[in-house]
Amino acid sequence: MAEEVSGGERASAVLIAGPTASGKSALAVALAEATGGVVVNADSMQVYDGLRILTARPSDEDLSRAKHRLYGHVAPDAAYSTGAYLRDAAKVLGEIRAAGRLPIVCGGTGLYVRALLGGIDDMPPVDEGIRARWRARMAEEGPARLHEDLARRDPAAAARIRPADAQRILRALELLEATGGPLADLQRRAGTPLVEEARALKIVLTPPRTILRERIAQRFDQMMAAGALEEARSFLARPGAAESLAGKAIGIPELAAHFSGELTLCAAVDRAVTRSRQYAKRQDTWFRHQLGPDWQRFADPADIGLPDVLRTVAVNARSG
């Protein structure tokens, strides 16, 4: 059962977090439909255009039931940072509140959730010339060599990034050059909260991992039946898509390996399911350790009870 927020006030926003395939989206849509609220994305892969099936973006039915924002609005080859997300979210949340509606933030990217609550400062912009230089070096030298460079410049940052993670290595080196200081200095600066934590109803879904593993396998089968193979083929045909951050979405590298003849389709699907399960485990661990006791935890969305939630939020029955 959902409880009231701090001081017995009605919540002015809802945050729904949890690992992939935990039931976040269905809960968010049901709540938005009941309150006239708006679902706001907090998933770093669902922002990209062209990957509706493989990133499990809202279905046509979901979109018909409730308004959704910040889904599929970013070009696949765009560099989209947490700072860019914060700027977009600030605009969208302002519009929702100005319309007198309830924002229902839903997603599995912990960094986005923490940023909305003010845990991360809006990162400074990086000059395109700096980006171009580091991208050129990455193409020439590879991630392992640049990771060594990062370790010399900022050992603490390098220790948190895998030597094969080209995107994060690039971002760290770009910020180092742009700001002249270690990343820890940026990360220690608290940002301005876009969601007031004390007045937000905060829900995290934590299904048993055995159940989550089965759901993930079933969902990927459903994605394949819905046209994921064709979606991946179309996506990879875009110039630069395979090398982009969006190109790292679960299912894209695996199906690309199938297209090239490296993997059978069955092996590609198995690999994608395994990777999705590993990702869900990391998400679950992060949410268990990073979200405080004021987050209400439920193994199953059905345990929450929509009437209980409705009593805790500032309901506005306006639709559309």
PDB file of C-alpha atoms in Angstrom:
ATOM      1  CA  MET A   1       0.000   0.000   0.000  1.00  0.00           C
ATOM      2  CA  ALA A   2       1.347   3.424  -0.930  1.00  0.00           C
ATOM      3  CA  GLU A   3       1.850   5.833   1.951  1.00  0.00           C
ATOM      4  CA  GLU A   4       1.475   9.602   2.164  1.00  0.00           C
ATOM      5  CA  VAL A   5       4.475  11.796   1.470  1.00  0.00           C
ATOM      6  CA  SER A   6       6.241  13.907   4.073  1.00  0.00           C
ATOM      7  CA  GLY A   7       3.947  15.837   6.395  1.00  0.00           C
ATOM      8  CA  GLY A   8       0.818  14.133   5.100  1.00  0.00           C
ATOM      9  CA  GLU A   9       0.725  16.383   2.024  1.00  0.00           C
ATOM     10  CA  ARG A  10      -0.484  15.126  -1.309  1.00  0.00           C
ATOM     11  CA  ALA A  11       2.374  14.420  -3.696  1.00  0.00           C
ATOM     12  CA  SER A  12       3.028  16.920  -6.470  1.00  0.00           C
ATOM     13  CA  ALA A  13       4.963  14.354  -8.536  1.00  0.00           C
ATOM     14  CA  VAL A  14       5.407  10.598  -8.759  1.00  0.00           C
ATOM     15  CA  LEU A  15       8.703   8.814  -9.391  1.00  0.00           C
ATOM     16  CA  ILE A  16       8.597   5.162 -10.489  1.00  0.00           C
ATOM     17  CA  ALA A  17      11.951   3.383 -10.704  1.00  0.00           C
ATOM     18  CA  GLY A  18      13.023  -0.212 -11.106  1.00  0.00           C
ATOM     19  CA  PRO A  19      14.917  -2.619 -13.347  1.00  0.00           C
ATOM     20  CA  THR A  20      13.942  -3.434 -16.898  1.00  0.00           C
ATOM     21  CA  ALA A  21      10.786  -5.573 -17.262  1.00  0.00           C
ATOM     22  CA  SER A  22       9.682  -4.842 -13.680  1.00  0.00           C
ATOM     23  CA  GLY A  23       6.324  -3.331 -14.691  1.00  0.00           C
ATOM     24  CA  LYS A  24       7.151   0.379 -14.362  1.00  0.00           C
ATOM     25  CA  SER A  25       5.515   1.504 -17.585  1.00  0.00           C
ATOM     26  CA  ALA A  26       2.219  -0.282 -16.972  1.00  0.00           C
ATOM     27  CA  LEU A  27       1.976   1.263 -13.505  1.00  0.00           C
ATOM     28  CA  ALA A  28       2.820   4.724 -14.840  1.00  0.00           C
ATOM     29  CA  VAL A  29       0.183   4.515 -17.581  1.00  0.00           C
ATOM     30  CA  ALA A  30      -2.497   3.301 -15.165  1.00  0.00           C
ATOM     31  CA  LEU A  31      -1.725   6.133 -12.771  1.00  0.00           C
ATOM     32  CA  ALA A  32      -1.599   8.747 -15.535  1.00  0.00           C
ATOM     33  CA  GLU A  33      -4.910   7.534 -16.921  1.00  0.00           C
ATOM     34  CA  ALA A  34      -6.545   7.744 -13.500  1.00  0.00           C
ATOM     35  CA  THR A  35      -5.188  11.194 -12.618  1.00  0.00           C
ATOM     36  CA  GLY A  36      -4.948  12.992 -15.948  1.00  0.00           C
ATOM     37  CA  GLY A  37      -1.200  12.984 -15.378  1.00  0.00           C
ATOM     38  CA  VAL A  38       1.648  12.863 -17.887  1.00  0.00           C
ATOM     39  CA  VAL A  39       4.265  10.099 -18.073  1.00  0.00           C
ATOM     40  CA  VAL A  40       7.823  11.480 -18.333  1.00  0.00           C
ATOM     41  CA  ASN A  41      10.640   9.215 -19.474  1.00  0.00           C
ATOM     42  CA  ALA A  42      13.725   8.618 -17.301  1.00  0.00           C
ATOM     43  CA  ASP A  43      15.353   5.894 -19.403  1.00  0.00           C
ATOM     44  CA  SER A  44      18.534   6.792 -21.271  1.00  0.00           C
ATOM     45  CA  MET A  45      17.817   4.515 -24.254  1.00  0.00           C
ATOM     46  CA  GLN A  46      14.129   5.288 -24.702  1.00  0.00           C
ATOM     47  CA  VAL A  47      15.026   8.872 -25.608  1.00  0.00           C
ATOM     48  CA  TYR A  48      16.310   7.742 -29.016  1.00  0.00           C
ATOM     49  CA  ASP A  49      14.326   7.764 -32.233  1.00  0.00           C
ATOM     50  CA  GLY A  50      14.265   4.572 -34.297  1.00  0.00           C
ATOM     51  CA  LEU A  51      14.373   2.008 -31.481  1.00  0.00           C
ATOM     52  CA  ARG A  52      10.799   1.819 -30.285  1.00  0.00           C
ATOM     53  CA  ILE A  53      10.591  -1.974 -30.062  1.00  0.00           C
ATOM     54  CA  LEU A  54      14.061  -2.858 -28.772  1.00  0.00           C
ATOM     55  CA  THR A  55      14.041  -0.210 -26.035  1.00  0.00           C
ATOM     56  CA  ALA A  56      10.458  -1.126 -25.006  1.00  0.00           C
ATOM     57  CA  ARG A  57       9.095   2.355 -25.564  1.00  0.00           C
ATOM     58  CA  PRO A  58       5.359   2.858 -24.922  1.00  0.00           C
ATOM     59  CA  SER A  59       3.026   1.040 -27.290  1.00  0.00           C
ATOM     60  CA  ASP A  60       0.346   2.724 -29.398  1.00  0.00           C
ATOM     61  CA  GLU A  61      -2.193   1.569 -26.823  1.00  0.00           C
ATOM     62  CA  ASP A  62      -0.200   3.180 -23.992  1.00  0.00           C
ATOM     63  CA  LEU A  63       0.088   6.419 -25.970  1.00  0.00           C
ATOM     64  CA  SER A  64      -3.665   6.444 -26.518  1.00  0.00           C
ATOM     65  CA  ARG A  65      -4.327   6.050 -22.793  1.00  0.00           C
ATOM     66  CA  ALA A  66      -1.966   8.741 -21.472  1.00  0.00           C
ATOM     67  CA  LYS A  67       0.266  11.556 -22.659  1.00  0.00           C
ATOM     68  CA  HIS A  68       3.990  10.710 -22.753  1.00  0.00           C
ATOM     69  CA  ARG A  69       6.993  13.052 -22.940  1.00  0.00           C
ATOM     70  CA  LEU A  70      10.727  12.650 -23.667  1.00  0.00           C
ATOM     71  CA  TYR A  71      10.371   9.413 -25.619  1.00  0.00           C
ATOM     72  CA  GLY A  72      12.087   9.054 -28.996  1.00  0.00           C
ATOM     73  CA  HIS A  73      12.913  12.754 -29.286  1.00  0.00           C
ATOM     74  CA  VAL A  74      16.691  12.417 -29.786  1.00  0.00           C
ATOM     75  CA  ALA A  75      18.409  11.563 -33.078  1.00  0.00           C
ATOM     76  CA  PRO A  76      20.310   8.245 -32.782  1.00  0.00           C
ATOM     77  CA  ASP A  77      23.660   9.806 -33.654  1.00  0.00           C
ATOM     78  CA  ALA A  78      23.303  12.693 -31.181  1.00  0.00           C
ATOM     79  CA  ALA A  79      25.512  13.018 -28.104  1.00  0.00           C
ATOM     80  CA  TYR A  80      22.891  13.069 -25.332  1.00  0.00           C
ATOM     81  CA  SER A  81      24.226  13.542 -21.815  1.00  0.00           C
ATOM     82  CA  THR A  82      22.597  13.646 -18.397  1.00  0.00           C
ATOM     83  CA  GLY A  83      22.923  17.428 -18.594  1.00  0.00           C
ATOM     84  CA  ALA A  84      20.987  17.472 -21.869  1.00  0.00           C
ATOM     85  CA  TYR A  85      18.328  15.284 -20.270  1.00  0.00           C
ATOM     86  CA  LEU A  86      18.049  17.674 -17.323  1.00  0.00           C
ATOM     87  CA  ARG A  87      17.544  20.638 -19.633  1.00  0.00           C
ATOM     88  CA  ASP A  88      14.824  18.812 -21.560  1.00  0.00           C
ATOM     89  CA  ALA A  89      13.200  17.559 -18.361  1.00  0.00           C
ATOM     90  CA  ALA A  90      13.149  21.058 -16.831  1.00  0.00           C
ATOM     91  CA  LYS A  91      11.210  22.369 -19.826  1.00  0.00           C
ATOM     92  CA  VAL A  92       8.776  19.451 -19.922  1.00  0.00           C
ATOM     93  CA  LEU A  93       8.119  19.393 -16.169  1.00  0.00           C
ATOM     94  CA  GLY A  94       7.494  23.140 -16.255  1.00  0.00           C
ATOM     95  CA  GLU A  95       4.922  22.708 -19.013  1.00  0.00           C
ATOM     96  CA  ILE A  96       3.170  19.879 -17.175  1.00  0.00           C
ATOM     97  CA  ARG A  97       2.945  21.857 -13.958  1.00  0.00           C
ATOM     98  CA  ALA A  98       1.794  25.001 -15.775  1.00  0.00           C
ATOM     99  CA  ALA A  99      -1.072  22.930 -17.177  1.00  0.00           C
ATOM    100  CA  GLY A 100      -2.000  21.822 -13.650  1.00  0.00           C
ATOM    101  CA  ARG A 101      -1.210  18.180 -14.311  1.00  0.00           C
ATOM    102  CA  LEU A 102       0.687  15.514 -12.376  1.00  0.00           C
ATOM    103  CA  PRO A 103       4.155  14.527 -13.676  1.00  0.00           C
ATOM    104  CA  ILE A 104       4.748  10.779 -13.402  1.00  0.00           C
ATOM    105  CA  VAL A 105       8.438  10.125 -13.992  1.00  0.00           C
ATOM    106  CA  CYS A 106       9.148   6.554 -15.022  1.00  0.00           C
ATOM    107  CA  GLY A 107      12.456   4.898 -15.855  1.00  0.00           C
ATOM    108  CA  GLY A 108      15.329   2.627 -15.017  1.00  0.00           C
ATOM    109  CA  THR A 109      18.298   4.964 -15.456  1.00  0.00           C
ATOM    110  CA  GLY A 110      19.402   5.684 -11.905  1.00  0.00           C
ATOM    111  CA  LEU A 111      21.568   8.624 -12.950  1.00  0.00           C
ATOM    112  CA  TYR A 112      18.545  10.382 -14.457  1.00  0.00           C
ATOM    113  CA  VAL A 113      16.456   9.772 -11.337  1.00  0.00           C
ATOM    114  CA  ARG A 114      19.213  11.070  -9.060  1.00  0.00           C
ATOM    115  CA  ALA A 115      19.750  14.088 -11.307  1.00  0.00           C
ATOM    116  CA  LEU A 116      16.063  15.041 -11.186  1.00  0.00           C
ATOM    117  CA  LEU A 117      16.259  15.075  -7.393  1.00  0.00           C
ATOM    118  CA  GLY A 118      19.257  17.421  -7.482  1.00  0.00           C
ATOM    119  CA  GLY A 119      21.956  14.838  -6.896  1.00  0.00           C
ATOM    120  CA  ILE A 120      23.943  15.819  -9.992  1.00  0.00           C
ATOM    121  CA  ASP A 121      24.788  19.225 -11.330  1.00  0.00           C
ATOM    122  CA  ASP A 122      24.014  20.091 -14.932  1.00  0.00           C
ATOM    123  CA  MET A 123      27.339  19.326 -16.602  1.00  0.00           C
ATOM    124  CA  PRO A 124      28.975  22.209 -18.482  1.00  0.00           C
ATOM    125  CA  PRO A 125      28.787  22.277 -22.279  1.00  0.00           C
ATOM    126  CA  VAL A 126      31.783  20.938 -24.192  1.00  0.00           C
ATOM    127  CA  ASP A 127      33.098  22.752 -27.249  1.00  0.00           C
ATOM    128  CA  GLU A 128      32.582  20.806 -30.477  1.00  0.00           C
ATOM    129  CA  GLY A 129      36.272  21.186 -31.274  1.00  0.00           C
ATOM    130  CA  ILE A 130      37.174  19.328 -28.075  1.00  0.00           C
ATOM    131  CA  ARG A 131      34.675  16.596 -28.911  1.00  0.00           C
ATOM    132  CA  ALA A 132      36.056  16.233 -32.440  1.00  0.00           C
ATOM    133  CA  ARG A 133      39.659  15.903 -31.230  1.00  0.00           C
ATOM    134  CA  TRP A 134      38.834  13.179 -28.731  1.00  0.00           C
ATOM    135  CA  ARG A 135      36.617  11.313 -31.191  1.00  0.00           C
ATOM    136  CA  ALA A 136      39.482  11.335 -33.700  1.00  0.00           C
ATOM    137  CA  ARG A 137      41.891   9.993 -31.094  1.00  0.00           C
ATOM    138  CA  MET A 138      39.412   7.295 -30.080  1.00  0.00           C
ATOM    139  CA  ALA A 139      39.062   6.181 -33.699  1.00  0.00           C
ATOM    140  CA  GLU A 140      42.839   6.086 -34.113  1.00  0.00           C
ATOM    141  CA  GLU A 141      44.002   4.709 -30.758  1.00  0.00           C
ATOM    142  CA  GLY A 142      41.025   2.810 -29.320  1.00  0.00           C
ATOM    143  CA  PRO A 143      39.428   2.837 -25.841  1.00  0.00           C
ATOM    144  CA  ALA A 144      42.172   0.966 -23.969  1.00  0.00           C
ATOM    145  CA  ARG A 145      44.825   3.539 -24.892  1.00  0.00           C
ATOM    146  CA  LEU A 146      42.560   6.470 -24.042  1.00  0.00           C
ATOM    147  CA  HIS A 147      41.635   4.806 -20.758  1.00  0.00           C
ATOM    148  CA  GLU A 148      45.345   4.836 -19.896  1.00  0.00           C
ATOM    149  CA  ASP A 149      45.410   8.547 -20.745  1.00  0.00           C
ATOM    150  CA  LEU A 150      42.400   9.123 -18.487  1.00  0.00           C
ATOM    151  CA  ALA A 151      44.082   7.177 -15.668  1.00  0.00           C
ATOM    152  CA  ARG A 152      47.062   9.537 -15.817  1.00  0.00           C
ATOM    153  CA  ARG A 153      44.870  12.640 -15.823  1.00  0.00           C
ATOM    154  CA  ASP A 154      42.127  11.558 -13.400  1.00  0.00           C
ATOM    155  CA  PRO A 155      42.827   8.203 -11.680  1.00  0.00           C
ATOM    156  CA  ALA A 156      39.594   8.277  -9.676  1.00  0.00           C
ATOM    157  CA  ALA A 157      37.463   8.720 -12.797  1.00  0.00           C
ATOM    158  CA  ALA A 158      39.359   6.000 -14.667  1.00  0.00           C
ATOM    159  CA  ALA A 159      38.826   3.566 -11.797  1.00  0.00           C
ATOM    160  CA  ARG A 160      35.056   3.871 -12.248  1.00  0.00           C
ATOM    161  CA  ILE A 161      35.087   3.272 -16.022  1.00  0.00           C
ATOM    162  CA  ARG A 162      35.803  -0.007 -17.803  1.00  0.00           C
ATOM    163  CA  PRO A 163      38.703   0.191 -20.296  1.00  0.00           C
ATOM    164  CA  ALA A 164      36.354  -0.963 -23.075  1.00  0.00           C
ATOM    165  CA  ASP A 165      33.642   1.646 -22.396  1.00  0.00           C
ATOM    166  CA  ALA A 166      34.488   4.055 -25.205  1.00  0.00           C
ATOM    167  CA  GLN A 167      31.525   6.392 -24.675  1.00  0.00           C
ATOM    168  CA  ARG A 168      32.190   7.020 -20.982  1.00  0.00           C
ATOM    169  CA  ILE A 169      35.936   7.377 -21.541  1.00  0.00           C
ATOM    170  CA  LEU A 170      35.289   9.992 -24.232  1.00  0.00           C
ATOM    171  CA  ARG A 171      32.850  11.900 -22.018  1.00  0.00           C
ATOM    172  CA  ALA A 172      35.299  11.928 -19.093  1.00  0.00           C
ATOM    173  CA  LEU A 173      38.193  13.181 -21.220  1.00  0.00           C
ATOM    174  CA  GLU A 174      36.021  15.842 -22.866  1.00  0.00           C
ATOM    175  CA  LEU A 175      34.883  17.171 -19.479  1.00  0.00           C
ATOM    176  CA  LEU A 176      38.421  17.111 -18.107  1.00  0.00           C
ATOM    177  CA  GLU A 177      39.652  19.267 -20.966  1.00  0.00           C
ATOM    178  CA  ALA A 178      36.611  21.562 -20.897  1.00  0.00           C
ATOM    179  CA  THR A 179      36.693  22.225 -17.142  1.00  0.00           C
ATOM    180  CA  GLY A 180      40.347  21.707 -16.241  1.00  0.00           C
ATOM    181  CA  GLY A 181      39.435  19.758 -13.113  1.00  0.00           C
ATOM    182  CA  PRO A 182      38.633  16.191 -12.026  1.00  0.00           C
ATOM    183  CA  LEU A 183      35.166  14.781 -12.585  1.00  0.00           C
ATOM    184  CA  ALA A 184      34.672  14.326  -8.843  1.00  0.00           C
ATOM    185  CA  ASP A 185      34.560  18.114  -8.443  1.00  0.00           C
ATOM    186  CA  LEU A 186      31.626  18.282 -10.852  1.00  0.00           C
ATOM    187  CA  GLN A 187      29.841  15.342  -9.285  1.00  0.00           C
ATOM    188  CA  ARG A 188      30.120  16.769  -5.762  1.00  0.00           C
ATOM    189  CA  ARG A 189      28.234  19.899  -6.772  1.00  0.00           C
ATOM    190  CA  ALA A 190      24.576  19.339  -6.070  1.00  0.00           C
ATOM    191  CA  GLY A 191      22.237  20.561  -8.751  1.00  0.00           C
ATOM    192  CA  THR A 192      18.894  22.304  -8.446  1.00  0.00           C
ATOM    193  CA  PRO A 193      16.142  19.710  -7.883  1.00  0.00           C
ATOM    194  CA  LEU A 194      13.583  19.519 -10.673  1.00  0.00           C
ATOM    195  CA  VAL A 195      11.440  17.289  -8.463  1.00  0.00           C
ATOM    196  CA  GLU A 196      11.042  18.264  -4.813  1.00  0.00           C
ATOM    197  CA  GLU A 197      11.879  15.024  -3.044  1.00  0.00           C
ATOM    198  CA  ALA A 198       9.858  15.741   0.094  1.00  0.00           C
ATOM    199  CA  ARG A 199       6.698  16.237  -1.981  1.00  0.00           C
ATOM    200  CA  ALA A 200       7.183  13.319  -4.371  1.00  0.00           C
ATOM    201  CA  LEU A 201       5.655   9.876  -4.086  1.00  0.00           C
ATOM    202  CA  LYS A 202       8.671   7.637  -4.711  1.00  0.00           C
ATOM    203  CA  ILE A 203       8.102   4.025  -5.764  1.00  0.00           C
ATOM    204  CA  VAL A 204      10.711   1.430  -6.716  1.00  0.00           C
ATOM    205  CA  LEU A 205       9.693  -1.962  -8.102  1.00  0.00           C
ATOM    206  CA  THR A 206      11.843  -4.889  -6.939  1.00  0.00           C
ATOM    207  CA  PRO A 207      10.536  -8.182  -8.376  1.00  0.00           C
ATOM    208  CA  PRO A 208      12.357 -11.376  -7.349  1.00  0.00           C
ATOM    209  CA  ARG A 209      15.230 -11.943  -9.751  1.00  0.00           C
ATOM    210  CA  THR A 210      13.944 -15.366 -10.805  1.00  0.00           C
ATOM    211  CA  ILE A 211      10.685 -13.782 -11.956  1.00  0.00           C
ATOM    212  CA  LEU A 212      12.523 -10.906 -13.623  1.00  0.00           C
ATOM    213  CA  ARG A 213      14.753 -13.301 -15.560  1.00  0.00           C
ATOM    214  CA  GLU A 214      11.727 -15.081 -16.999  1.00  0.00           C
ATOM    215  CA  ARG A 215       9.963 -11.822 -17.865  1.00  0.00           C
ATOM    216  CA  ILE A 216      13.040 -10.587 -19.713  1.00  0.00           C
ATOM    217  CA  ALA A 217      13.166 -13.725 -21.876  1.00  0.00           C
ATOM    218  CA  GLN A 218       9.447 -13.516 -22.617  1.00  0.00           C
ATOM    219  CA  ARG A 219       9.665  -9.838 -23.480  1.00  0.00           C
ATOM    220  CA  PHE A 220      12.521 -10.309 -25.919  1.00  0.00           C
ATOM    221  CA  ASP A 221      10.528 -13.040 -27.662  1.00  0.00           C
ATOM    222  CA  GLN A 222       7.634 -10.574 -27.897  1.00  0.00           C
ATOM    223  CA  MET A 223       9.984  -7.927 -29.316  1.00  0.00           C
ATOM    224  CA  MET A 224      11.145 -10.323 -32.014  1.00  0.00           C
ATOM    225  CA  ALA A 225       7.553 -11.166 -32.892  1.00  0.00           C
ATOM    226  CA  ALA A 226       6.746  -7.439 -33.056  1.00  0.00           C
ATOM    227  CA  GLY A 227       9.456  -6.724 -35.638  1.00  0.00           C
ATOM    228  CA  ALA A 228      12.680  -6.144 -33.669  1.00  0.00           C
ATOM    229  CA  LEU A 229      14.778  -7.753 -36.411  1.00  0.00           C
ATOM    230  CA  GLU A 230      13.494  -5.333 -39.041  1.00  0.00           C
ATOM    231  CA  GLU A 231      13.836  -2.411 -36.633  1.00  0.00           C
ATOM    232  CA  ALA A 232      17.483  -3.283 -35.972  1.00  0.00           C
ATOM    233  CA  ARG A 233      18.206  -3.638 -39.682  1.00  0.00           C
ATOM    234  CA  SER A 234      16.667  -0.225 -40.443  1.00  0.00           C
ATOM    235  CA  PHE A 235      18.466   1.389 -37.515  1.00  0.00           C
ATOM    236  CA  LEU A 236      21.864   0.011 -38.517  1.00  0.00           C
ATOM    237  CA  ALA A 237      21.375   1.308 -42.061  1.00  0.00           C
ATOM    238  CA  ARG A 238      21.606   4.881 -40.735  1.00  0.00           C
ATOM    239  CA  PRO A 239      25.083   6.421 -41.117  1.00  0.00           C
ATOM    240  CA  GLY A 240      27.006   6.228 -37.840  1.00  0.00           C
ATOM    241  CA  ALA A 241      24.209   4.442 -35.983  1.00  0.00           C
ATOM    242  CA  ALA A 242      26.233   1.365 -35.025  1.00  0.00           C
ATOM    243  CA  GLU A 243      28.972   3.509 -33.428  1.00  0.00           C
ATOM    244  CA  SER A 244      26.582   5.819 -31.583  1.00  0.00           C
ATOM    245  CA  LEU A 245      25.493   5.524 -27.969  1.00  0.00           C
ATOM    246  CA  ALA A 246      22.067   4.394 -29.189  1.00  0.00           C
ATOM    247  CA  GLY A 247      23.844   1.634 -31.096  1.00  0.00           C
ATOM    248  CA  LYS A 248      24.800   0.082 -27.751  1.00  0.00           C
ATOM    249  CA  ALA A 249      21.136  -0.559 -26.857  1.00  0.00           C
ATOM    250  CA  ILE A 250      20.504  -4.162 -25.867  1.00  0.00           C
ATOM    251  CA  GLY A 251      19.697  -6.150 -28.986  1.00  0.00           C
ATOM    252  CA  ILE A 252      21.440  -3.919 -31.512  1.00  0.00           C
ATOM    253  CA  PRO A 253      25.032  -5.288 -31.250  1.00  0.00           C
ATOM    254  CA  GLU A 254      23.688  -8.834 -30.979  1.00  0.00           C
ATOM    255  CA  LEU A 255      21.449  -8.594 -34.040  1.00  0.00           C
ATOM    256  CA  ALA A 256      24.221  -6.776 -35.914  1.00  0.00           C
ATOM    257  CA  ALA A 257      26.407  -9.825 -35.262  1.00  0.00           C
ATOM    258  CA  HIS A 258      23.651 -11.973 -36.755  1.00  0.00           C
ATOM    259  CA  PHE A 259      23.408  -9.778 -39.854  1.00  0.00           C
ATOM    260  CA  SER A 260      27.172 -10.069 -40.394  1.00  0.00           C
ATOM    261  CA  GLY A 261      27.056 -13.861 -40.118  1.00  0.00           C
ATOM    262  CA  GLU A 262      28.930 -13.982 -36.812  1.00  0.00           C
ATOM    263  CA  LEU A 263      25.946 -15.382 -34.871  1.00  0.00           C
ATOM    264  CA  THR A 264      22.884 -17.423 -35.692  1.00  0.00           C
ATOM    265  CA  LEU A 265      19.605 -15.695 -34.904  1.00  0.00           C
ATOM    266  CA  CYS A 266      19.031 -18.019 -31.952  1.00  0.00           C
ATOM    267  CA  ALA A 267      22.491 -17.265 -30.544  1.00  0.00           C
ATOM    268  CA  ALA A 268      21.979 -13.523 -31.033  1.00  0.00           C
ATOM    269  CA  VAL A 269      18.681 -13.636 -29.139  1.00  0.00           C
ATOM    270  CA  ASP A 270      20.222 -15.704 -26.334  1.00  0.00           C
ATOM    271  CA  ARG A 271      23.090 -13.232 -26.034  1.00  0.00           C
ATOM    272  CA  ALA A 272      20.713 -10.256 -25.925  1.00  0.00           C
ATOM    273  CA  VAL A 273      18.582 -11.918 -23.244  1.00  0.00           C
ATOM    274  CA  THR A 274      21.686 -12.671 -21.170  1.00  0.00           C
ATOM    275  CA  ARG A 275      22.883  -9.089 -21.502  1.00  0.00           C
ATOM    276  CA  SER A 276      19.456  -7.772 -20.521  1.00  0.00           C
ATOM    277  CA  ARG A 277      19.424  -9.985 -17.429  1.00  0.00           C
ATOM    278  CA  GLN A 278      22.881  -8.741 -16.446  1.00  0.00           C
ATOM    279  CA  TYR A 279      21.727  -5.156 -16.893  1.00  0.00           C
ATOM    280  CA  ALA A 280      18.619  -5.766 -14.778  1.00  0.00           C
ATOM    281  CA  LYS A 281      20.797  -7.214 -12.020  1.00  0.00           C
ATOM    282  CA  ARG A 282      22.998  -4.095 -12.035  1.00  0.00           C
ATOM    283  CA  GLN A 283      19.916  -1.859 -11.970  1.00  0.00           C
ATOM    284  CA  ASP A 284      18.397  -3.793  -9.087  1.00  0.00           C
ATOM    285  CA  THR A 285      21.646  -3.577  -7.104  1.00  0.00           C
ATOM    286  CA  TRP A 286      21.898   0.172  -7.751  1.00  0.00           C
ATOM    287  CA  PHE A 287      18.322   0.855  -6.678  1.00  0.00           C
ATOM    288  CA  ARG A 288      18.686  -1.272  -3.542  1.00  0.00           C
ATOM    289  CA  HIS A 289      21.794   0.617  -2.428  1.00  0.00           C
ATOM    290  CA  GLN A 290      21.299   4.138  -3.784  1.00  0.00           C
ATOM    291  CA  LEU A 291      17.633   4.852  -3.059  1.00  0.00           C
ATOM    292  CA  GLY A 292      16.898   5.698   0.564  1.00  0.00           C
ATOM    293  CA  PRO A 293      14.300   4.333   2.994  1.00  0.00           C
ATOM    294  CA  ASP A 294      11.772   6.977   1.910  1.00  0.00           C
ATOM    295  CA  TRP A 295      11.374   5.081  -1.365  1.00  0.00           C
ATOM    296  CA  GLN A 296       8.468   2.640  -1.117  1.00  0.00           C
ATOM    297  CA  ARG A 297       9.455  -0.785  -2.424  1.00  0.00           C
ATOM    298  CA  PHE A 298       7.098  -3.281  -4.030  1.00  0.00           C
ATOM    299  CA  ALA A 299       7.829  -6.701  -5.491  1.00  0.00           C
ATOM    300  CA  ASP A 300       4.741  -6.466  -7.697  1.00  0.00           C
ATOM    301  CA  PRO A 301       2.865  -3.379  -8.960  1.00  0.00           C
ATOM    302  CA  ALA A 302      -0.365  -5.188  -8.061  1.00  0.00           C
ATOM    303  CA  ASP A 303       0.638  -4.888  -4.397  1.00  0.00           C
ATOM    304  CA  ILE A 304       0.427  -1.103  -4.557  1.00  0.00           C
ATOM    305  CA  GLY A 305      -3.286  -0.616  -5.055  1.00  0.00           C
ATOM    306  CA  LEU A 306      -4.260   2.244  -7.348  1.00  0.00           C
ATOM    307  CA  PRO A 307      -6.874   3.662  -4.919  1.00  0.00           C
ATOM    308  CA  ASP A 308      -4.158   3.967  -2.259  1.00  0.00           C
ATOM    309  CA  VAL A 309      -1.905   5.841  -4.674  1.00  0.00           C
ATOM    310  CA  LEU A 310      -4.714   8.152  -5.727  1.00  0.00           C
ATOM    311  CA  ARG A 311      -5.237   9.206  -2.121  1.00  0.00           C
ATOM    312  CA  THR A 312      -1.615  10.364  -1.909  1.00  0.00           C
ATOM    313  CA  VAL A 313      -1.302  12.408  -5.097  1.00  0.00           C
ATOM    314  CA  ALA A 314      -2.638  15.761  -6.179  1.00  0.00           C
ATOM    315  CA  VAL A 315      -5.213  14.334  -8.568  1.00  0.00           C
ATOM    316  CA  ASN A 316      -6.344  16.410 -11.500  1.00  0.00           C
ATOM    317  CA  ALA A 317      -8.858  14.542 -13.599  1.00  0.00           C
ATOM    318  CA  ARG A 318      -8.177  16.605 -16.708  1.00  0.00           C
ATOM    319  CA  SER A 319      -7.578  14.385 -19.694  1.00  0.00           C
ATOM    320  CA  GLY A 320      -5.986  14.756 -23.118  1.00  0.00           C
TER     321      GLY A 320
END
